[in-house]
PDB file of C-alpha atoms and ligand atoms in Angstrom:
ATOM      1  CA  UNK P   1     -59.114  28.395  47.945  1.00 93.00           C
ATOM      2  CA  UNK P   2     -55.954  26.818  49.202  1.00 95.00           C
ATOM      3  CA  UNK P   3     -55.185  27.467  52.941  1.00 95.00           C
ATOM      4  CA  UNK P   4     -51.425  27.979  53.234  1.00 94.00           C
ATOM      5  CA  UNK P   5     -50.983  29.112  56.830  1.00 92.00           C
ATOM      6  CA  UNK P   6     -53.087  29.683  60.039  1.00 93.00           C
ATOM      7  CA  UNK P   7     -51.367  31.500  62.857  1.00 89.00           C
ATOM      8  CA  UNK P   8     -52.509  32.981  66.199  1.00 85.00           C
ATOM      9  CA  UNK P   9     -54.454  31.841  69.134  1.00 81.00           C
ATOM     10  CA  UNK P  10     -58.148  30.741  68.918  1.00 80.00           C
ATOM     11  CA  UNK P  11     -59.039  32.691  72.089  1.00 78.00           C
ATOM     12  CA  UNK P  12     -57.851  35.943  70.597  1.00 79.00           C
ATOM     13  CA  UNK P  13     -57.356  35.956  66.809  1.00 84.00           C
ATOM     14  CA  UNK P  14     -56.347  33.522  64.066  1.00 90.00           C
ATOM     15  CA  UNK P  15     -54.981  34.837  60.792  1.00 91.00           C
ATOM     16  CA  UNK P  16     -55.361  32.813  57.644  1.00 94.00           C
ATOM     17  CA  UNK P  17     -53.238  33.137  54.539  1.00 94.00           C
ATOM     18  CA  UNK P  18     -54.648  31.480  51.422  1.00 95.00           C
ATOM     19  CA  UNK P  19     -53.975  31.347  47.708  1.00 94.00           C
ATOM     20  CA  UNK P  20     -56.724  31.718  45.092  1.00 95.00           C
ATOM     21  CA  UNK P  21     -57.340  30.667  41.531  1.00 94.00           C
ATOM     22  CA  UNK P  22     -54.704  27.919  41.664  1.00 92.00           C
ATOM     23  CA  UNK P  23     -51.990  30.458  41.697  1.00 92.00           C
ATOM     24  CA  UNK P  24     -49.641  30.529  44.701  1.00 89.00           C
ATOM     25  CA  UNK P  25     -48.871  34.136  44.109  1.00 89.00           C
ATOM     26  CA  UNK P  26     -52.586  35.276  44.404  1.00 92.00           C
ATOM     27  CA  UNK P  27     -52.609  35.596  48.199  1.00 92.00           C
ATOM     28  CA  UNK P  28     -55.241  36.801  50.568  1.00 93.00           C
ATOM     29  CA  UNK P  29     -55.450  36.969  54.333  1.00 93.00           C
ATOM     30  CA  UNK P  30     -58.442  36.969  56.596  1.00 94.00           C
ATOM     31  CA  UNK P  31     -58.965  36.984  60.397  1.00 92.00           C
ATOM     32  CA  UNK P  32     -61.077  34.979  62.807  1.00 92.00           C
ATOM     33  CA  UNK P  33     -61.415  36.968  66.082  1.00 87.00           C
ATOM     34  CA  UNK P  34     -63.414  37.099  69.273  1.00 82.00           C
ATOM     35  CA  UNK P  35     -63.348  39.656  72.023  1.00 69.00           C
ATOM     36  CA  UNK P  36     -60.805  38.445  74.595  1.00 64.00           C
ATOM     37  CA  UNK P  37     -62.990  39.882  77.276  1.00 58.00           C
ATOM     38  CA  UNK P  38     -65.869  37.657  76.269  1.00 57.00           C
ATOM     39  CA  UNK P  39     -63.591  34.701  75.038  1.00 58.00           C
ATOM     40  CA  UNK P  40     -66.561  33.067  73.353  1.00 77.00           C
ATOM     41  CA  UNK P  41     -67.531  33.301  69.714  1.00 80.00           C
ATOM     42  CA  UNK P  42     -71.180  32.773  70.525  1.00 79.00           C
ATOM     43  CA  UNK P  43     -71.118  36.071  72.397  1.00 83.00           C
ATOM     44  CA  UNK P  44     -69.132  38.128  69.863  1.00 87.00           C
ATOM     45  CA  UNK P  45     -67.501  36.914  66.747  1.00 91.00           C
ATOM     46  CA  UNK P  46     -65.678  39.089  64.203  1.00 91.00           C
ATOM     47  CA  UNK P  47     -64.478  37.877  60.777  1.00 94.00           C
ATOM     48  CA  UNK P  48     -62.261  40.306  58.867  1.00 94.00           C
ATOM     49  CA  UNK P  49     -61.953  39.586  55.123  1.00 96.00           C
ATOM     50  CA  UNK P  50     -60.025  40.892  52.199  1.00 96.00           C
ATOM     51  CA  UNK P  51     -61.805  42.415  49.194  1.00 97.00           C
ATOM     52  CA  UNK P  52     -58.854  42.767  46.809  1.00 96.00           C
ATOM     53  CA  UNK P  53     -55.537  41.058  45.950  1.00 95.00           C
ATOM     54  CA  UNK P  54     -53.188  43.548  47.429  1.00 93.00           C
ATOM     55  CA  UNK P  55     -54.403  47.149  47.524  1.00 94.00           C
ATOM     56  CA  UNK P  56     -53.884  50.034  45.043  1.00 95.00           C
ATOM     57  CA  UNK P  57     -54.069  52.776  47.728  1.00 95.00           C
ATOM     58  CA  UNK P  58     -50.711  52.303  49.351  1.00 94.00           C
ATOM     59  CA  UNK P  59     -51.325  53.937  52.737  1.00 94.00           C
ATOM     60  CA  UNK P  60     -48.165  54.895  54.578  1.00 93.00           C
ATOM     61  CA  UNK P  61     -48.808  52.501  57.475  1.00 90.00           C
ATOM     62  CA  UNK P  62     -50.179  49.460  55.766  1.00 89.00           C
ATOM     63  CA  UNK P  63     -48.532  46.205  54.576  1.00 85.00           C
ATOM     64  CA  UNK P  64     -51.460  45.467  52.194  1.00 81.00           C
ATOM     65  CA  UNK P  65     -50.423  48.129  49.725  1.00 73.00           C
ATOM     66  CA  UNK P  66     -48.453  47.419  46.623  1.00 74.00           C
ATOM     67  CA  UNK P  67     -48.543  44.365  44.395  1.00 81.00           C
ATOM     68  CA  UNK P  68     -52.209  45.105  43.495  1.00 92.00           C
ATOM     69  CA  UNK P  69     -53.581  42.333  41.319  1.00 92.00           C
ATOM     70  CA  UNK P  70     -57.272  43.066  41.068  1.00 95.00           C
ATOM     71  CA  UNK P  71     -60.704  42.497  42.728  1.00 97.00           C
ATOM     72  CA  UNK P  72     -61.906  39.468  44.483  1.00 98.00           C
ATOM     73  CA  UNK P  73     -65.218  37.977  43.375  1.00 98.00           C
ATOM     74  CA  UNK P  74     -68.232  37.824  45.656  1.00 98.00           C
ATOM     75  CA  UNK P  75     -67.646  33.973  45.951  1.00 98.00           C
ATOM     76  CA  UNK P  76     -64.016  34.586  46.889  1.00 98.00           C
ATOM     77  CA  UNK P  77     -65.056  37.019  49.671  1.00 98.00           C
ATOM     78  CA  UNK P  78     -67.797  34.787  50.963  1.00 98.00           C
ATOM     79  CA  UNK P  79     -65.375  31.858  50.719  1.00 97.00           C
ATOM     80  CA  UNK P  80     -63.166  33.457  53.392  1.00 98.00           C
ATOM     81  CA  UNK P  81     -66.056  33.703  55.731  1.00 97.00           C
ATOM     82  CA  UNK P  82     -67.018  30.078  55.144  1.00 97.00           C
ATOM     83  CA  UNK P  83     -63.482  28.816  55.908  1.00 97.00           C
ATOM     84  CA  UNK P  84     -63.510  30.611  59.241  1.00 95.00           C
ATOM     85  CA  UNK P  85     -67.026  29.356  60.110  1.00 95.00           C
ATOM     86  CA  UNK P  86     -66.183  25.756  59.157  1.00 94.00           C
ATOM     87  CA  UNK P  87     -62.926  25.962  61.152  1.00 91.00           C
ATOM     88  CA  UNK P  88     -64.887  26.730  64.297  1.00 88.00           C
ATOM     89  CA  UNK P  89     -67.802  24.347  63.688  1.00 88.00           C
ATOM     90  CA  UNK P  90     -70.158  27.029  65.116  1.00 87.00           C
ATOM     91  CA  UNK P  91     -73.403  28.509  63.762  1.00 90.00           C
ATOM     92  CA  UNK P  92     -73.136  32.325  63.314  1.00 91.00           C
ATOM     93  CA  UNK P  93     -76.915  32.458  63.527  1.00 90.00           C
ATOM     94  CA  UNK P  94     -76.581  31.367  67.174  1.00 88.00           C
ATOM     95  CA  UNK P  95     -74.072  34.142  67.916  1.00 90.00           C
ATOM     96  CA  UNK P  96     -75.266  37.247  69.888  1.00 88.00           C
ATOM     97  CA  UNK P  97     -73.040  39.605  67.851  1.00 91.00           C
ATOM     98  CA  UNK P  98     -71.629  38.393  64.562  1.00 94.00           C
ATOM     99  CA  UNK P  99     -69.721  40.957  62.549  1.00 95.00           C
ATOM    100  CA  UNK P 100     -68.142  40.675  59.097  1.00 96.00           C
ATOM    101  CA  UNK P 101     -65.667  43.404  58.400  1.00 95.00           C
ATOM    102  CA  UNK P 102     -64.524  44.286  54.866  1.00 96.00           C
ATOM    103  CA  UNK P 103     -61.428  45.706  56.352  1.00 92.00           C
ATOM    104  CA  UNK P 104     -58.401  43.577  55.582  1.00 92.00           C
ATOM    105  CA  UNK P 105     -56.481  43.670  52.233  1.00 94.00           C
ATOM    106  CA  UNK P 106     -58.012  46.001  49.698  1.00 96.00           C
ATOM    107  CA  UNK P 107     -60.178  49.057  49.428  1.00 97.00           C
ATOM    108  CA  UNK P 108     -63.775  47.723  49.395  1.00 98.00           C
ATOM    109  CA  UNK P 109     -65.188  50.729  47.572  1.00 98.00           C
ATOM    110  CA  UNK P 110     -63.041  50.028  44.566  1.00 98.00           C
ATOM    111  CA  UNK P 111     -64.641  46.547  44.124  1.00 98.00           C
ATOM    112  CA  UNK P 112     -68.150  46.473  42.708  1.00 98.00           C
ATOM    113  CA  UNK P 113     -68.479  42.861  43.800  1.00 98.00           C
ATOM    114  CA  UNK P 114     -68.582  43.902  47.437  1.00 98.00           C
ATOM    115  CA  UNK P 115     -72.251  44.930  47.026  1.00 98.00           C
ATOM    116  CA  UNK P 116     -72.984  41.543  45.584  1.00 98.00           C
ATOM    117  CA  UNK P 117     -71.224  39.830  48.530  1.00 98.00           C
ATOM    118  CA  UNK P 118     -73.182  42.023  51.000  1.00 98.00           C
ATOM    119  CA  UNK P 119     -76.532  41.103  49.383  1.00 97.00           C
ATOM    120  CA  UNK P 120     -75.660  37.347  49.612  1.00 97.00           C
ATOM    121  CA  UNK P 121     -74.388  37.775  53.177  1.00 97.00           C
ATOM    122  CA  UNK P 122     -77.720  39.246  54.284  1.00 96.00           C
ATOM    123  CA  UNK P 123     -79.432  36.116  53.072  1.00 95.00           C
ATOM    124  CA  UNK P 124     -77.003  33.716  54.701  1.00 94.00           C
ATOM    125  CA  UNK P 125     -76.739  34.989  58.319  1.00 92.00           C
ATOM    126  CA  UNK P 126     -79.833  36.757  59.625  1.00 86.00           C
ATOM    127  CA  UNK P 127     -78.222  38.846  62.382  1.00 91.00           C
ATOM    128  CA  UNK P 128     -74.950  39.682  60.744  1.00 96.00           C
ATOM    129  CA  UNK P 129     -73.555  43.142  61.127  1.00 96.00           C
ATOM    130  CA  UNK P 130     -71.372  44.165  58.237  1.00 97.00           C
ATOM    131  CA  UNK P 131     -68.574  46.766  58.524  1.00 96.00           C
ATOM    132  CA  UNK P 132     -67.043  48.631  55.633  1.00 97.00           C
ATOM    133  CA  UNK P 133     -63.810  50.406  56.248  1.00 96.00           C
ATOM    134  CA  UNK P 134     -62.947  52.827  53.424  1.00 97.00           C
ATOM    135  CA  UNK P 135     -60.853  55.809  52.516  1.00 98.00           C
ATOM    136  CA  UNK P 136     -63.814  57.001  50.376  1.00 98.00           C
ATOM    137  CA  UNK P 137     -62.308  56.836  46.863  1.00 98.00           C
ATOM    138  CA  UNK P 138     -63.432  59.734  44.578  1.00 97.00           C
ATOM    139  CA  UNK P 139     -64.274  57.429  41.627  1.00 96.00           C
ATOM    140  CA  UNK P 140     -66.689  55.260  43.751  1.00 97.00           C
ATOM    141  CA  UNK P 141     -69.783  57.539  43.710  1.00 95.00           C
ATOM    142  CA  UNK P 142     -71.957  54.856  42.178  1.00 97.00           C
ATOM    143  CA  UNK P 143     -70.599  52.288  44.635  1.00 98.00           C
ATOM    144  CA  UNK P 144     -71.570  54.531  47.608  1.00 98.00           C
ATOM    145  CA  UNK P 145     -74.984  55.267  46.330  1.00 97.00           C
ATOM    146  CA  UNK P 146     -75.679  51.542  45.874  1.00 97.00           C
ATOM    147  CA  UNK P 147     -74.464  51.019  49.520  1.00 98.00           C
ATOM    148  CA  UNK P 148     -77.368  53.172  50.722  1.00 97.00           C
ATOM    149  CA  UNK P 149     -79.744  50.466  49.344  1.00 96.00           C
ATOM    150  CA  UNK P 150     -77.607  47.530  50.452  1.00 97.00           C
ATOM    151  CA  UNK P 151     -77.422  48.999  53.991  1.00 96.00           C
ATOM    152  CA  UNK P 152     -81.196  48.540  54.390  1.00 95.00           C
ATOM    153  CA  UNK P 153     -80.848  44.743  54.068  1.00 96.00           C
ATOM    154  CA  UNK P 154     -79.318  44.683  57.540  1.00 96.00           C
ATOM    155  CA  UNK P 155     -80.648  45.660  60.949  1.00 94.00           C
ATOM    156  CA  UNK P 156     -77.308  47.175  61.831  1.00 95.00           C
ATOM    157  CA  UNK P 157     -74.439  48.373  59.593  1.00 96.00           C
ATOM    158  CA  UNK P 158     -71.046  49.879  60.443  1.00 96.00           C
ATOM    159  CA  UNK P 159     -69.466  52.377  58.129  1.00 97.00           C
ATOM    160  CA  UNK P 160     -65.987  53.558  58.930  1.00 97.00           C
ATOM    161  CA  UNK P 161     -64.056  56.255  57.070  1.00 98.00           C
ATOM    162  CA  UNK P 162     -60.258  56.105  57.354  1.00 97.00           C
ATOM    163  CA  UNK P 163     -59.675  59.814  57.703  1.00 98.00           C
ATOM    164  CA  UNK P 164     -56.244  59.818  59.523  1.00 97.00           C
ATOM    165  CA  UNK P 165     -55.834  63.629  59.426  1.00 97.00           C
ATOM    166  CA  UNK P 166     -57.985  66.807  59.342  1.00 98.00           C
ATOM    167  CA  UNK P 167     -55.497  68.358  56.876  1.00 98.00           C
ATOM    168  CA  UNK P 168     -56.273  67.543  53.239  1.00 97.00           C
ATOM    169  CA  UNK P 169     -52.651  67.750  52.142  1.00 97.00           C
ATOM    170  CA  UNK P 170     -51.620  65.295  54.849  1.00 97.00           C
ATOM    171  CA  UNK P 171     -54.521  62.992  53.914  1.00 98.00           C
ATOM    172  CA  UNK P 172     -53.067  62.783  50.403  1.00 98.00           C
ATOM    173  CA  UNK P 173     -49.663  61.986  51.827  1.00 96.00           C
ATOM    174  CA  UNK P 174     -51.029  59.277  54.179  1.00 96.00           C
ATOM    175  CA  UNK P 175     -53.491  57.788  51.638  1.00 97.00           C
ATOM    176  CA  UNK P 176     -52.006  58.598  48.242  1.00 97.00           C
ATOM    177  CA  UNK P 177     -55.140  57.931  46.205  1.00 97.00           C
ATOM    178  CA  UNK P 178     -57.912  60.253  44.824  1.00 98.00           C
ATOM    179  CA  UNK P 179     -60.571  60.392  47.495  1.00 98.00           C
ATOM    180  CA  UNK P 180     -63.552  62.360  48.683  1.00 98.00           C
ATOM    181  CA  UNK P 181     -62.812  65.614  50.601  1.00 98.00           C
ATOM    182  CA  UNK P 182     -63.674  65.891  54.258  1.00 98.00           C
ATOM    183  CA  UNK P 183     -66.787  67.875  53.344  1.00 98.00           C
ATOM    184  CA  UNK P 184     -67.873  65.111  50.858  1.00 98.00           C
ATOM    185  CA  UNK P 185     -67.342  62.441  53.499  1.00 98.00           C
ATOM    186  CA  UNK P 186     -69.420  64.497  55.928  1.00 98.00           C
ATOM    187  CA  UNK P 187     -72.318  64.811  53.424  1.00 98.00           C
ATOM    188  CA  UNK P 188     -72.252  61.082  52.614  1.00 98.00           C
ATOM    189  CA  UNK P 189     -71.906  59.943  56.161  1.00 97.00           C
ATOM    190  CA  UNK P 190     -74.787  62.035  57.181  1.00 97.00           C
ATOM    191  CA  UNK P 191     -77.017  60.595  54.420  1.00 97.00           C
ATOM    192  CA  UNK P 192     -76.012  57.117  55.556  1.00 97.00           C
ATOM    193  CA  UNK P 193     -77.227  57.666  59.093  1.00 96.00           C
ATOM    194  CA  UNK P 194     -80.514  56.027  60.139  1.00 93.00           C
ATOM    195  CA  UNK P 195     -82.204  57.424  63.263  1.00 91.00           C
ATOM    196  CA  UNK P 196     -81.609  55.152  66.255  1.00 86.00           C
ATOM    197  CA  UNK P 197     -78.789  53.337  64.523  1.00 89.00           C
ATOM    198  CA  UNK P 198     -75.030  53.581  64.933  1.00 94.00           C
ATOM    199  CA  UNK P 199     -73.122  56.561  63.734  1.00 97.00           C
ATOM    200  CA  UNK P 200     -70.500  56.474  60.961  1.00 98.00           C
ATOM    201  CA  UNK P 201     -66.967  56.250  62.483  1.00 97.00           C
ATOM    202  CA  UNK P 202     -64.094  58.599  61.548  1.00 98.00           C
ATOM    203  CA  UNK P 203     -60.945  56.636  62.127  1.00 96.00           C
ATOM    204  CA  UNK P 204     -57.676  58.286  62.883  1.00 96.00           C
ATOM    205  CA  UNK P 205     -54.346  56.378  63.264  1.00 92.00           C
ATOM    206  CA  UNK P 206     -52.416  58.521  65.570  1.00 89.00           C
ATOM    207  CA  UNK P 207     -48.921  59.896  64.496  1.00 88.00           C
ATOM    208  CA  UNK P 208     -47.186  62.857  66.004  1.00 85.00           C
ATOM    209  CA  UNK P 209     -46.819  64.672  62.624  1.00 87.00           C
ATOM    210  CA  UNK P 210     -50.369  64.073  61.342  1.00 92.00           C
ATOM    211  CA  UNK P 211     -52.668  67.000  62.171  1.00 95.00           C
ATOM    212  CA  UNK P 212     -55.884  66.133  63.986  1.00 96.00           C
ATOM    213  CA  UNK P 213     -57.594  69.433  64.789  1.00 97.00           C
ATOM    214  CA  UNK P 214     -60.709  68.622  66.943  1.00 97.00           C
ATOM    215  CA  UNK P 215     -62.223  72.047  66.421  1.00 98.00           C
ATOM    216  CA  UNK P 216     -61.749  71.792  62.663  1.00 97.00           C
ATOM    217  CA  UNK P 217     -63.223  68.316  62.594  1.00 98.00           C
ATOM    218  CA  UNK P 218     -66.293  69.591  64.468  1.00 98.00           C
ATOM    219  CA  UNK P 219     -66.779  72.357  61.896  1.00 98.00           C
ATOM    220  CA  UNK P 220     -67.227  69.711  59.175  1.00 97.00           C
ATOM    221  CA  UNK P 221     -68.672  66.690  60.996  1.00 98.00           C
ATOM    222  CA  UNK P 222     -71.737  66.840  63.269  1.00 98.00           C
ATOM    223  CA  UNK P 223     -71.279  64.585  66.319  1.00 98.00           C
ATOM    224  CA  UNK P 224     -74.950  63.661  65.903  1.00 96.00           C
ATOM    225  CA  UNK P 225     -74.000  61.594  62.938  1.00 97.00           C
ATOM    226  CA  UNK P 226     -70.333  60.697  63.523  1.00 98.00           C
ATOM    227  CA  UNK P 227     -68.223  59.071  66.187  1.00 98.00           C
ATOM    228  CA  UNK P 228     -64.435  59.176  66.204  1.00 97.00           C
ATOM    229  CA  UNK P 229     -62.115  56.200  66.630  1.00 95.00           C
ATOM    230  CA  UNK P 230     -58.528  56.615  67.659  1.00 94.00           C
ATOM    231  CA  UNK P 231     -56.086  53.823  66.989  1.00 89.00           C
ATOM    232  CA  UNK P 232     -52.384  53.545  67.552  1.00 86.00           C
ATOM    233  CA  UNK P 233     -50.280  53.210  64.387  1.00 83.00           C
ATOM    234  CA  UNK P 234     -49.619  49.478  64.492  1.00 78.00           C
ATOM    235  CA  UNK P 235     -46.125  48.226  63.987  1.00 79.00           C
ATOM    236  CA  UNK P 236     -46.092  47.154  60.303  1.00 84.00           C
ATOM    237  CA  UNK P 237     -43.053  46.733  58.066  1.00 86.00           C
ATOM    238  CA  UNK P 238     -44.387  49.424  55.780  1.00 88.00           C
ATOM    239  CA  UNK P 239     -44.808  51.864  58.681  1.00 88.00           C
ATOM    240  CA  UNK P 240     -41.218  51.168  59.739  1.00 88.00           C
ATOM    241  CA  UNK P 241     -39.960  51.703  56.172  1.00 89.00           C
ATOM    242  CA  UNK P 242     -41.861  55.046  56.068  1.00 88.00           C
ATOM    243  CA  UNK P 243     -40.247  56.193  59.293  1.00 85.00           C
ATOM    244  CA  UNK P 244     -43.516  56.270  61.292  1.00 84.00           C
ATOM    245  CA  UNK P 245     -43.482  56.261  65.040  1.00 79.00           C
ATOM    246  CA  UNK P 246     -44.799  52.752  65.824  1.00 75.00           C
ATOM    247  CA  UNK P 247     -46.264  52.353  69.221  1.00 66.00           C
ATOM    248  CA  UNK P 248     -45.480  49.138  70.931  1.00 64.00           C
ATOM    249  CA  UNK P 249     -45.759  50.326  74.557  1.00 68.00           C
ATOM    250  CA  UNK P 250     -49.194  50.281  76.051  1.00 68.00           C
ATOM    251  CA  UNK P 251     -48.488  53.132  78.587  1.00 72.00           C
ATOM    252  CA  UNK P 252     -47.224  55.464  75.886  1.00 71.00           C
ATOM    253  CA  UNK P 253     -50.161  54.668  73.498  1.00 71.00           C
ATOM    254  CA  UNK P 254     -52.734  55.275  76.208  1.00 79.00           C
ATOM    255  CA  UNK P 255     -51.301  58.690  77.310  1.00 80.00           C
ATOM    256  CA  UNK P 256     -51.176  60.179  73.719  1.00 80.00           C
ATOM    257  CA  UNK P 257     -54.546  58.826  72.944  1.00 88.00           C
ATOM    258  CA  UNK P 258     -56.164  60.242  76.019  1.00 91.00           C
ATOM    259  CA  UNK P 259     -55.010  63.757  75.232  1.00 90.00           C
ATOM    260  CA  UNK P 260     -56.566  63.661  71.790  1.00 93.00           C
ATOM    261  CA  UNK P 261     -59.673  61.953  73.011  1.00 96.00           C
ATOM    262  CA  UNK P 262     -60.315  64.652  75.501  1.00 96.00           C
ATOM    263  CA  UNK P 263     -60.041  67.397  72.868  1.00 97.00           C
ATOM    264  CA  UNK P 264     -62.524  65.515  70.679  1.00 98.00           C
ATOM    265  CA  UNK P 265     -64.961  64.879  73.522  1.00 98.00           C
ATOM    266  CA  UNK P 266     -64.910  68.545  74.323  1.00 98.00           C
ATOM    267  CA  UNK P 267     -66.266  69.089  70.818  1.00 98.00           C
ATOM    268  CA  UNK P 268     -69.089  66.662  71.491  1.00 98.00           C
ATOM    269  CA  UNK P 269     -67.802  63.562  69.744  1.00 98.00           C
ATOM    270  CA  UNK P 270     -68.216  60.016  71.038  1.00 97.00           C
ATOM    271  CA  UNK P 271     -64.608  58.753  71.048  1.00 97.00           C
ATOM    272  CA  UNK P 272     -63.710  55.034  70.757  1.00 93.00           C
ATOM    273  CA  UNK P 273     -60.246  54.270  72.086  1.00 90.00           C
ATOM    274  CA  UNK P 274     -59.031  51.302  69.989  1.00 84.00           C
ATOM    275  CA  UNK P 275     -55.960  50.219  71.859  1.00 77.00           C
ATOM    276  CA  UNK P 276     -56.506  46.617  70.825  1.00 66.00           C
ATOM    277  CA  UNK P 277     -54.463  43.790  72.095  1.00 54.00           C
ATOM    278  CA  UNK P 278     -50.695  44.193  71.912  1.00 53.00           C
ATOM    279  CA  UNK P 279     -50.600  40.463  71.406  1.00 55.00           C
ATOM    280  CA  UNK P 280     -52.410  40.955  68.122  1.00 57.00           C
ATOM    281  CA  UNK P 281     -49.310  42.769  66.872  1.00 52.00           C
ATOM    282  CA  UNK P 282     -47.248  39.740  67.743  1.00 55.00           C
ATOM    283  CA  UNK P 283     -49.776  37.468  66.019  1.00 56.00           C
ATOM    284  CA  UNK P 284     -49.510  39.648  62.893  1.00 54.00           C
ATOM    285  CA  UNK P 285     -53.154  40.476  62.758  1.00 55.00           C
ATOM    286  CA  UNK P 286     -52.646  43.981  61.429  1.00 61.00           C
ATOM    287  CA  UNK P 287     -53.674  44.682  57.870  1.00 62.00           C
ATOM    288  CA  UNK P 288     -51.425  43.047  55.195  1.00 63.00           C
ATOM    289  CA  UNK P 289     -48.951  41.760  57.747  1.00 64.00           C
ATOM    290  CA  UNK P 290     -49.665  38.053  57.385  1.00 68.00           C
ATOM    291  CA  UNK P 291     -49.316  37.926  53.552  1.00 69.00           C
ATOM    292  CA  UNK P 292     -46.181  40.136  53.638  1.00 65.00           C
ATOM    293  CA  UNK P 293     -44.428  38.060  56.273  1.00 65.00           C
ATOM    294  CA  UNK P 294     -45.490  34.858  54.467  1.00 63.00           C
ATOM    295  CA  UNK P 295     -44.082  36.123  51.150  1.00 65.00           C
ATOM    296  CA  UNK P 296     -40.946  37.358  52.884  1.00 63.00           C
ATOM    297  CA  UNK P 297     -40.363  33.961  54.424  1.00 61.00           C
ATOM    298  CA  UNK P 298     -40.972  32.109  51.112  1.00 58.00           C
ATOM    299  CA  UNK P 299     -38.388  34.373  49.497  1.00 56.00           C
ATOM    300  CA  UNK P 300     -35.626  33.373  51.950  1.00 47.00           C
TER     301      UNK P 300
HETATM  302  S1  SF4 V 401     -55.168  50.740  54.900  1.00 65.50           S
HETATM  303 FE1  SF4 V 401     -56.709  49.910  53.573  1.00 65.50          FE
HETATM  304  S2  SF4 V 401     -56.766  51.349  51.824  1.00 65.50           S
HETATM  305 FE2  SF4 V 401     -54.853  51.637  52.836  1.00 65.50          FE
HETATM  306  S3  SF4 V 401     -53.389  50.327  51.740  1.00 65.50           S
HETATM  307 FE3  SF4 V 401     -54.140  49.187  53.543  1.00 65.50          FE
HETATM  308  S4  SF4 V 401     -55.831  48.027  52.739  1.00 65.50           S
HETATM  309 FE4  SF4 V 401     -55.390  49.637  51.284  1.00 65.50          FE
END
């Protein structure tokens, strides 16, 4: 792995861009973050890695889509984690909350090597909490059934479905890739739940035109097994090209989110308001942004 660029602030988030396989066009990005409120990686440390070179899904709001060049190997995924750990000189086993999120470039459920990486990860860092963020590709039934076994290697595991709308037609517009229906996500998420453990998270990026019907969601998803996360649509180049309303003003974001959150809470859901740090947008720590801006700069 050849590190080409590191941007950001250590006390918030650092974004790495690296090339793989001795090819300067095989680019990945990964993130080293800590909670600004805690400001200390030994209290909470989050490493967000890529699982593919580009992404075949092409979500409307994501810079990682397009230019898909295949899966990363387990070693290439674990290599991203090692670079971040070595860069900090800290021992993750001494960290109170150490999370590794497969949530950067790529759809993890399309890469069979993710299960291998997770198995190896469980042996490397005893308290690690993995997070898988997925649209739930239809073809990945075997992958999801294997995940039920892999999950049990960890004391805690976070599963997050990118749902984005309660309308199936809109889901296909936003995430133009064959995927499980809402009913199928509900069945799988329920089977993933372990009593006393965290619930699967249904993630919605908020856009004025994307239907999010709280009552309809409650009909399919039981709040006993699912929480909801609301995020603003972050200002990416792809989102801008697709004419999305990109929130850059904290007051406006909070107001719209509160309205939706109240509807969902009335239906019994635990709602996570993921406003994030506006500075993260400036750092370019949104999905696919770092590689895209790096490539754009190289092309000038
Ligand atoms: S949001 Fe995830 S699934 Fe969608 S294009 Fe980006 S990386 Fe791929």
